[in-house]
Amino acid sequence: MFKPICKSLLAVLLLATSSATLASMRCNEGLINEGDNSLEVLRKCGEPDARERTVPTLQENGLPPEGAVTVERWAYGPRNGMTRYLRFIDGTLVQITSTRD
């Protein structure tokens, strides 16, 4: 009876720990983390190899819809067989992913 409770508790602890982990990436001038702003990323990593920006479509009154955000996607690489992709929402880094080339 004690073993199933321990296994369940261990699973919950591992899940809670893994979900709190933020992605990071090493650049020439230091480490960047999710939550950093785009200026800090540019300072540490330099210009990305590719950049895409999606801005909200303006309404007829010339204003963006309420809650609309600007999304940027940057790519660094391939370097050493790896391409890293960064996603920003309103200038804040929210996601770092990578693919092996």
PDB file of N, CA and C in Angstrom, residues 15-84:
ATOM      1  N   LEU A  15       6.701  15.916 -12.363  1.00  0.00           N
ATOM      2  CA  LEU A  15       5.915  16.731 -13.295  1.00  0.00           C
ATOM      3  C   LEU A  15       5.966  18.199 -12.911  1.00  0.00           C
ATOM      4  N   ALA A  16       5.832  18.498 -11.639  1.00  0.00           N
ATOM      5  CA  ALA A  16       5.875  19.893 -11.176  1.00  0.00           C
ATOM      6  C   ALA A  16       7.236  20.508 -11.427  1.00  0.00           C
ATOM      7  N   THR A  17       8.301  19.754 -11.210  1.00  0.00           N
ATOM      8  CA  THR A  17       9.657  20.253 -11.422  1.00  0.00           C
ATOM      9  C   THR A  17       9.927  20.494 -12.896  1.00  0.00           C
ATOM     10  N   SER A  18       9.518  19.572 -13.756  1.00  0.00           N
ATOM     11  CA  SER A  18       9.807  19.717 -15.182  1.00  0.00           C
ATOM     12  C   SER A  18       9.023  20.856 -15.814  1.00  0.00           C
ATOM     13  N   SER A  19       7.807  21.125 -15.345  1.00  0.00           N
ATOM     14  CA  SER A  19       7.008  22.186 -15.948  1.00  0.00           C
ATOM     15  C   SER A  19       7.513  23.569 -15.567  1.00  0.00           C
ATOM     16  N   ALA A  20       8.294  23.677 -14.500  1.00  0.00           N
ATOM     17  CA  ALA A  20       8.801  24.975 -14.062  1.00  0.00           C
ATOM     18  C   ALA A  20      10.130  25.328 -14.726  1.00  0.00           C
ATOM     19  N   THR A  21      10.703  24.417 -15.494  1.00  0.00           N
ATOM     20  CA  THR A  21      11.993  24.640 -16.120  1.00  0.00           C
ATOM     21  C   THR A  21      11.852  25.577 -17.311  1.00  0.00           C
ATOM     22  N   LEU A  22      12.677  26.616 -17.353  1.00  0.00           N
ATOM     23  CA  LEU A  22      12.686  27.538 -18.483  1.00  0.00           C
ATOM     24  C   LEU A  22      13.810  27.150 -19.424  1.00  0.00           C
ATOM     25  N   ALA A  23      13.572  27.301 -20.718  1.00  0.00           N
ATOM     26  CA  ALA A  23      14.602  27.011 -21.703  1.00  0.00           C
ATOM     27  C   ALA A  23      15.620  28.139 -21.720  1.00  0.00           C
ATOM     28  N   SER A  24      16.853  27.797 -22.060  1.00  0.00           N
ATOM     29  CA  SER A  24      17.906  28.794 -22.182  1.00  0.00           C
ATOM     30  C   SER A  24      18.765  28.448 -23.387  1.00  0.00           C
ATOM     31  N   MET A  25      19.613  29.395 -23.763  1.00  0.00           N
ATOM     32  CA  MET A  25      20.484  29.216 -24.919  1.00  0.00           C
ATOM     33  C   MET A  25      21.774  29.981 -24.676  1.00  0.00           C
ATOM     34  N   ARG A  26      22.893  29.357 -24.986  1.00  0.00           N
ATOM     35  CA  ARG A  26      24.187  30.004 -24.825  1.00  0.00           C
ATOM     36  C   ARG A  26      24.542  30.741 -26.107  1.00  0.00           C
ATOM     37  N   CYS A  27      24.973  32.001 -25.955  1.00  0.00           N
ATOM     38  CA  CYS A  27      25.429  32.828 -27.065  1.00  0.00           C
ATOM     39  C   CYS A  27      26.864  33.266 -26.782  1.00  0.00           C
ATOM     40  N   ASN A  28      27.471  33.960 -27.732  1.00  0.00           N
ATOM     41  CA  ASN A  28      28.848  34.420 -27.552  1.00  0.00           C
ATOM     42  C   ASN A  28      29.017  35.311 -26.327  1.00  0.00           C
ATOM     43  N   GLU A  29      28.021  36.123 -26.028  1.00  0.00           N
ATOM     44  CA  GLU A  29      28.131  37.093 -24.942  1.00  0.00           C
ATOM     45  C   GLU A  29      27.370  36.687 -23.686  1.00  0.00           C
ATOM     46  N   GLY A  30      26.994  35.428 -23.562  1.00  0.00           N
ATOM     47  CA  GLY A  30      26.328  34.981 -22.352  1.00  0.00           C
ATOM     48  C   GLY A  30      25.121  34.107 -22.615  1.00  0.00           C
ATOM     49  N   LEU A  31      24.396  33.838 -21.567  1.00  0.00           N
ATOM     50  CA  LEU A  31      23.240  32.963 -21.598  1.00  0.00           C
ATOM     51  C   LEU A  31      21.960  33.793 -21.696  1.00  0.00           C
ATOM     52  N   ILE A  32      21.038  33.352 -22.562  1.00  0.00           N
ATOM     53  CA  ILE A  32      19.725  33.987 -22.624  1.00  0.00           C
ATOM     54  C   ILE A  32      18.696  33.002 -22.097  1.00  0.00           C
ATOM     55  N   ASN A  33      17.605  33.527 -21.557  1.00  0.00           N
ATOM     56  CA  ASN A  33      16.555  32.694 -20.979  1.00  0.00           C
ATOM     57  C   ASN A  33      15.197  33.193 -21.411  1.00  0.00           C
ATOM     58  N   GLU A  34      14.215  32.293 -21.377  1.00  0.00           N
ATOM     59  CA  GLU A  34      12.840  32.722 -21.591  1.00  0.00           C
ATOM     60  C   GLU A  34      12.539  33.793 -20.554  1.00  0.00           C
ATOM     61  N   GLY A  35      11.877  34.850 -20.986  1.00  0.00           N
ATOM     62  CA  GLY A  35      11.598  35.989 -20.120  1.00  0.00           C
ATOM     63  C   GLY A  35      12.489  37.184 -20.426  1.00  0.00           C
ATOM     64  N   ASP A  36      13.634  36.956 -21.112  1.00  0.00           N
ATOM     65  CA  ASP A  36      14.498  38.063 -21.508  1.00  0.00           C
ATOM     66  C   ASP A  36      13.818  38.888 -22.594  1.00  0.00           C
ATOM     67  N   ASN A  37      14.207  40.157 -22.726  1.00  0.00           N
ATOM     68  CA  ASN A  37      13.642  40.977 -23.805  1.00  0.00           C
ATOM     69  C   ASN A  37      14.511  40.887 -25.056  1.00  0.00           C
ATOM     70  N   SER A  38      13.957  41.314 -26.168  1.00  0.00           N
ATOM     71  CA  SER A  38      14.642  41.167 -27.457  1.00  0.00           C
ATOM     72  C   SER A  38      15.940  41.967 -27.525  1.00  0.00           C
ATOM     73  N   LEU A  39      16.014  43.104 -26.847  1.00  0.00           N
ATOM     74  CA  LEU A  39      17.256  43.891 -26.851  1.00  0.00           C
ATOM     75  C   LEU A  39      18.387  43.143 -26.155  1.00  0.00           C
ATOM     76  N   GLU A  40      18.072  42.480 -25.060  1.00  0.00           N
ATOM     77  CA  GLU A  40      19.071  41.681 -24.341  1.00  0.00           C
ATOM     78  C   GLU A  40      19.543  40.509 -25.201  1.00  0.00           C
ATOM     79  N   VAL A  41      18.620  39.866 -25.902  1.00  0.00           N
ATOM     80  CA  VAL A  41      18.975  38.755 -26.781  1.00  0.00           C
ATOM     81  C   VAL A  41      19.875  39.246 -27.909  1.00  0.00           C
ATOM     82  N   LEU A  42      19.544  40.388 -28.516  1.00  0.00           N
ATOM     83  CA  LEU A  42      20.391  40.949 -29.576  1.00  0.00           C
ATOM     84  C   LEU A  42      21.786  41.276 -29.055  1.00  0.00           C
ATOM     85  N   ARG A  43      21.863  41.813 -27.850  1.00  0.00           N
ATOM     86  CA  ARG A  43      23.161  42.170 -27.272  1.00  0.00           C
ATOM     87  C   ARG A  43      24.024  40.929 -27.046  1.00  0.00           C
ATOM     88  N   LYS A  44      23.422  39.853 -26.600  1.00  0.00           N
ATOM     89  CA  LYS A  44      24.189  38.654 -26.281  1.00  0.00           C
ATOM     90  C   LYS A  44      24.416  37.735 -27.473  1.00  0.00           C
ATOM     91  N   CYS A  45      23.462  37.699 -28.408  1.00  0.00           N
ATOM     92  CA  CYS A  45      23.528  36.734 -29.506  1.00  0.00           C
ATOM     93  C   CYS A  45      23.769  37.354 -30.876  1.00  0.00           C
ATOM     94  N   GLY A  46      23.595  38.668 -31.001  1.00  0.00           N
ATOM     95  CA  GLY A  46      23.739  39.310 -32.301  1.00  0.00           C
ATOM     96  C   GLY A  46      22.488  39.138 -33.143  1.00  0.00           C
ATOM     97  N   GLU A  47      22.564  39.619 -34.371  1.00  0.00           N
ATOM     98  CA  GLU A  47      21.430  39.520 -35.301  1.00  0.00           C
ATOM     99  C   GLU A  47      21.143  38.060 -35.632  1.00  0.00           C
ATOM    100  N   PRO A  48      19.871  37.690 -35.676  1.00  0.00           N
ATOM    101  CA  PRO A  48      19.531  36.314 -36.065  1.00  0.00           C
ATOM    102  C   PRO A  48      19.783  36.096 -37.551  1.00  0.00           C
ATOM    103  N   ASP A  49      19.891  34.842 -37.946  1.00  0.00           N
ATOM    104  CA  ASP A  49      20.074  34.504 -39.356  1.00  0.00           C
ATOM    105  C   ASP A  49      18.778  34.676 -40.144  1.00  0.00           C
ATOM    106  N   ALA A  50      17.654  34.563 -39.459  1.00  0.00           N
ATOM    107  CA  ALA A  50      16.345  34.799 -40.087  1.00  0.00           C
ATOM    108  C   ALA A  50      15.430  35.419 -39.040  1.00  0.00           C
ATOM    109  N   ARG A  51      14.537  36.280 -39.518  1.00  0.00           N
ATOM    110  CA  ARG A  51      13.621  36.974 -38.606  1.00  0.00           C
ATOM    111  C   ARG A  51      12.282  37.155 -39.309  1.00  0.00           C
ATOM    112  N   GLU A  52      11.203  36.861 -38.590  1.00  0.00           N
ATOM    113  CA  GLU A  52       9.849  37.044 -39.116  1.00  0.00           C
ATOM    114  C   GLU A  52       9.028  37.761 -38.056  1.00  0.00           C
ATOM    115  N   ARG A  53       8.277  38.757 -38.478  1.00  0.00           N
ATOM    116  CA  ARG A  53       7.488  39.550 -37.536  1.00  0.00           C
ATOM    117  C   ARG A  53       6.033  39.572 -37.988  1.00  0.00           C
ATOM    118  N   THR A  54       5.144  39.272 -37.074  1.00  0.00           N
ATOM    119  CA  THR A  54       3.712  39.296 -37.348  1.00  0.00           C
ATOM    120  C   THR A  54       3.071  40.328 -36.436  1.00  0.00           C
ATOM    121  N   VAL A  55       2.520  41.370 -37.060  1.00  0.00           N
ATOM    122  CA  VAL A  55       1.872  42.438 -36.282  1.00  0.00           C
ATOM    123  C   VAL A  55       0.365  42.293 -36.416  1.00  0.00           C
ATOM    124  N   PRO A  56      -0.377  42.773 -35.417  1.00  0.00           N
ATOM    125  CA  PRO A  56      -1.835  42.670 -35.493  1.00  0.00           C
ATOM    126  C   PRO A  56      -2.398  43.502 -36.647  1.00  0.00           C
ATOM    127  N   THR A  57      -3.438  43.009 -37.264  1.00  0.00           N
ATOM    128  CA  THR A  57      -4.153  43.759 -38.289  1.00  0.00           C
ATOM    129  C   THR A  57      -4.964  44.851 -37.608  1.00  0.00           C
ATOM    130  N   LEU A  58      -4.872  46.042 -38.133  1.00  0.00           N
ATOM    131  CA  LEU A  58      -5.598  47.170 -37.540  1.00  0.00           C
ATOM    132  C   LEU A  58      -7.077  47.124 -37.915  1.00  0.00           C
ATOM    133  N   GLN A  59      -7.884  47.592 -37.015  1.00  0.00           N
ATOM    134  CA  GLN A  59      -9.323  47.682 -37.265  1.00  0.00           C
ATOM    135  C   GLN A  59      -9.605  48.931 -38.111  1.00  0.00           C
ATOM    136  N   GLU A  60     -10.853  49.116 -38.484  1.00  0.00           N
ATOM    137  CA  GLU A  60     -11.234  50.275 -39.295  1.00  0.00           C
ATOM    138  C   GLU A  60     -10.927  51.592 -38.593  1.00  0.00           C
ATOM    139  N   ASN A  61     -10.905  51.601 -37.258  1.00  0.00           N
ATOM    140  CA  ASN A  61     -10.614  52.822 -36.520  1.00  0.00           C
ATOM    141  C   ASN A  61      -9.106  53.081 -36.389  1.00  0.00           C
ATOM    142  N   GLY A  62      -8.303  52.226 -36.999  1.00  0.00           N
ATOM    143  CA  GLY A  62      -6.853  52.405 -36.978  1.00  0.00           C
ATOM    144  C   GLY A  62      -6.156  51.822 -35.764  1.00  0.00           C
ATOM    145  N   LEU A  63      -6.905  51.192 -34.870  1.00  0.00           N
ATOM    146  CA  LEU A  63      -6.338  50.603 -33.667  1.00  0.00           C
ATOM    147  C   LEU A  63      -6.301  49.082 -33.787  1.00  0.00           C
ATOM    148  N   PRO A  64      -5.341  48.441 -33.130  1.00  0.00           N
ATOM    149  CA  PRO A  64      -5.338  46.973 -33.130  1.00  0.00           C
ATOM    150  C   PRO A  64      -6.465  46.452 -32.237  1.00  0.00           C
ATOM    151  N   PRO A  65      -6.926  45.248 -32.488  1.00  0.00           N
ATOM    152  CA  PRO A  65      -7.967  44.675 -31.626  1.00  0.00           C
ATOM    153  C   PRO A  65      -7.464  44.555 -30.185  1.00  0.00           C
ATOM    154  N   GLU A  66      -8.366  44.642 -29.236  1.00  0.00           N
ATOM    155  CA  GLU A  66      -8.002  44.526 -27.825  1.00  0.00           C
ATOM    156  C   GLU A  66      -7.349  43.168 -27.580  1.00  0.00           C
ATOM    157  N   GLY A  67      -6.219  43.192 -26.886  1.00  0.00           N
ATOM    158  CA  GLY A  67      -5.504  41.963 -26.568  1.00  0.00           C
ATOM    159  C   GLY A  67      -4.580  41.462 -27.673  1.00  0.00           C
ATOM    160  N   ALA A  68      -4.504  42.176 -28.792  1.00  0.00           N
ATOM    161  CA  ALA A  68      -3.649  41.757 -29.896  1.00  0.00           C
ATOM    162  C   ALA A  68      -2.174  41.932 -29.516  1.00  0.00           C
ATOM    163  N   VAL A  69      -1.309  41.063 -30.033  1.00  0.00           N
ATOM    164  CA  VAL A  69       0.118  41.110 -29.722  1.00  0.00           C
ATOM    165  C   VAL A  69       0.941  41.039 -31.003  1.00  0.00           C
ATOM    166  N   THR A  70       2.185  41.493 -30.894  1.00  0.00           N
ATOM    167  CA  THR A  70       3.159  41.331 -31.968  1.00  0.00           C
ATOM    168  C   THR A  70       3.992  40.098 -31.665  1.00  0.00           C
ATOM    169  N   VAL A  71       4.124  39.219 -32.650  1.00  0.00           N
ATOM    170  CA  VAL A  71       4.889  37.990 -32.484  1.00  0.00           C
ATOM    171  C   VAL A  71       6.085  38.028 -33.427  1.00  0.00           C
ATOM    172  N   GLU A  72       7.260  37.737 -32.891  1.00  0.00           N
ATOM    173  CA  GLU A  72       8.461  37.633 -33.722  1.00  0.00           C
ATOM    174  C   GLU A  72       9.036  36.243 -33.571  1.00  0.00           C
ATOM    175  N   ARG A  73       9.555  35.740 -34.680  1.00  0.00           N
ATOM    176  CA  ARG A  73      10.232  34.442 -34.676  1.00  0.00           C
ATOM    177  C   ARG A  73      11.623  34.667 -35.258  1.00  0.00           C
ATOM    178  N   TRP A  74      12.632  34.269 -34.485  1.00  0.00           N
ATOM    179  CA  TRP A  74      14.015  34.404 -34.915  1.00  0.00           C
ATOM    180  C   TRP A  74      14.629  33.016 -35.027  1.00  0.00           C
ATOM    181  N   ALA A  75      15.605  32.893 -35.946  1.00  0.00           N
ATOM    182  CA  ALA A  75      16.337  31.625 -36.092  1.00  0.00           C
ATOM    183  C   ALA A  75      17.833  31.909 -36.094  1.00  0.00           C
ATOM    184  N   TYR A  76      18.562  31.112 -35.351  1.00  0.00           N
ATOM    185  CA  TYR A  76      20.021  31.152 -35.325  1.00  0.00           C
ATOM    186  C   TYR A  76      20.520  29.799 -35.804  1.00  0.00           C
ATOM    187  N   GLY A  77      21.321  29.823 -36.869  1.00  0.00           N
ATOM    188  CA  GLY A  77      21.906  28.571 -37.338  1.00  0.00           C
ATOM    189  C   GLY A  77      21.550  28.306 -38.775  1.00  0.00           C
ATOM    190  N   PRO A  78      21.960  27.162 -39.250  1.00  0.00           N
ATOM    191  CA  PRO A  78      22.521  26.068 -38.463  1.00  0.00           C
ATOM    192  C   PRO A  78      23.967  26.342 -38.028  1.00  0.00           C
ATOM    193  N   ARG A  79      24.254  25.960 -36.783  1.00  0.00           N
ATOM    194  CA  ARG A  79      25.603  26.032 -36.234  1.00  0.00           C
ATOM    195  C   ARG A  79      25.883  24.726 -35.511  1.00  0.00           C
ATOM    196  N   ASN A  80      26.974  24.096 -35.894  1.00  0.00           N
ATOM    197  CA  ASN A  80      27.349  22.809 -35.301  1.00  0.00           C
ATOM    198  C   ASN A  80      26.206  21.798 -35.390  1.00  0.00           C
ATOM    199  N   GLY A  81      25.473  21.831 -36.511  1.00  0.00           N
ATOM    200  CA  GLY A  81      24.409  20.877 -36.741  1.00  0.00           C
ATOM    201  C   GLY A  81      23.102  21.180 -36.038  1.00  0.00           C
ATOM    202  N   MET A  82      22.962  22.380 -35.463  1.00  0.00           N
ATOM    203  CA  MET A  82      21.759  22.712 -34.699  1.00  0.00           C
ATOM    204  C   MET A  82      21.232  24.080 -35.119  1.00  0.00           C
ATOM    205  N   THR A  83      19.902  24.169 -35.298  1.00  0.00           N
ATOM    206  CA  THR A  83      19.251  25.457 -35.521  1.00  0.00           C
ATOM    207  C   THR A  83      18.376  25.736 -34.311  1.00  0.00           C
ATOM    208  N   ARG A  84      18.479  26.952 -33.797  1.00  0.00           N
ATOM    209  CA  ARG A  84      17.691  27.348 -32.620  1.00  0.00           C
ATOM    210  C   ARG A  84      16.657  28.388 -33.039  1.00  0.00           C
TER     211      ARG A  84
END
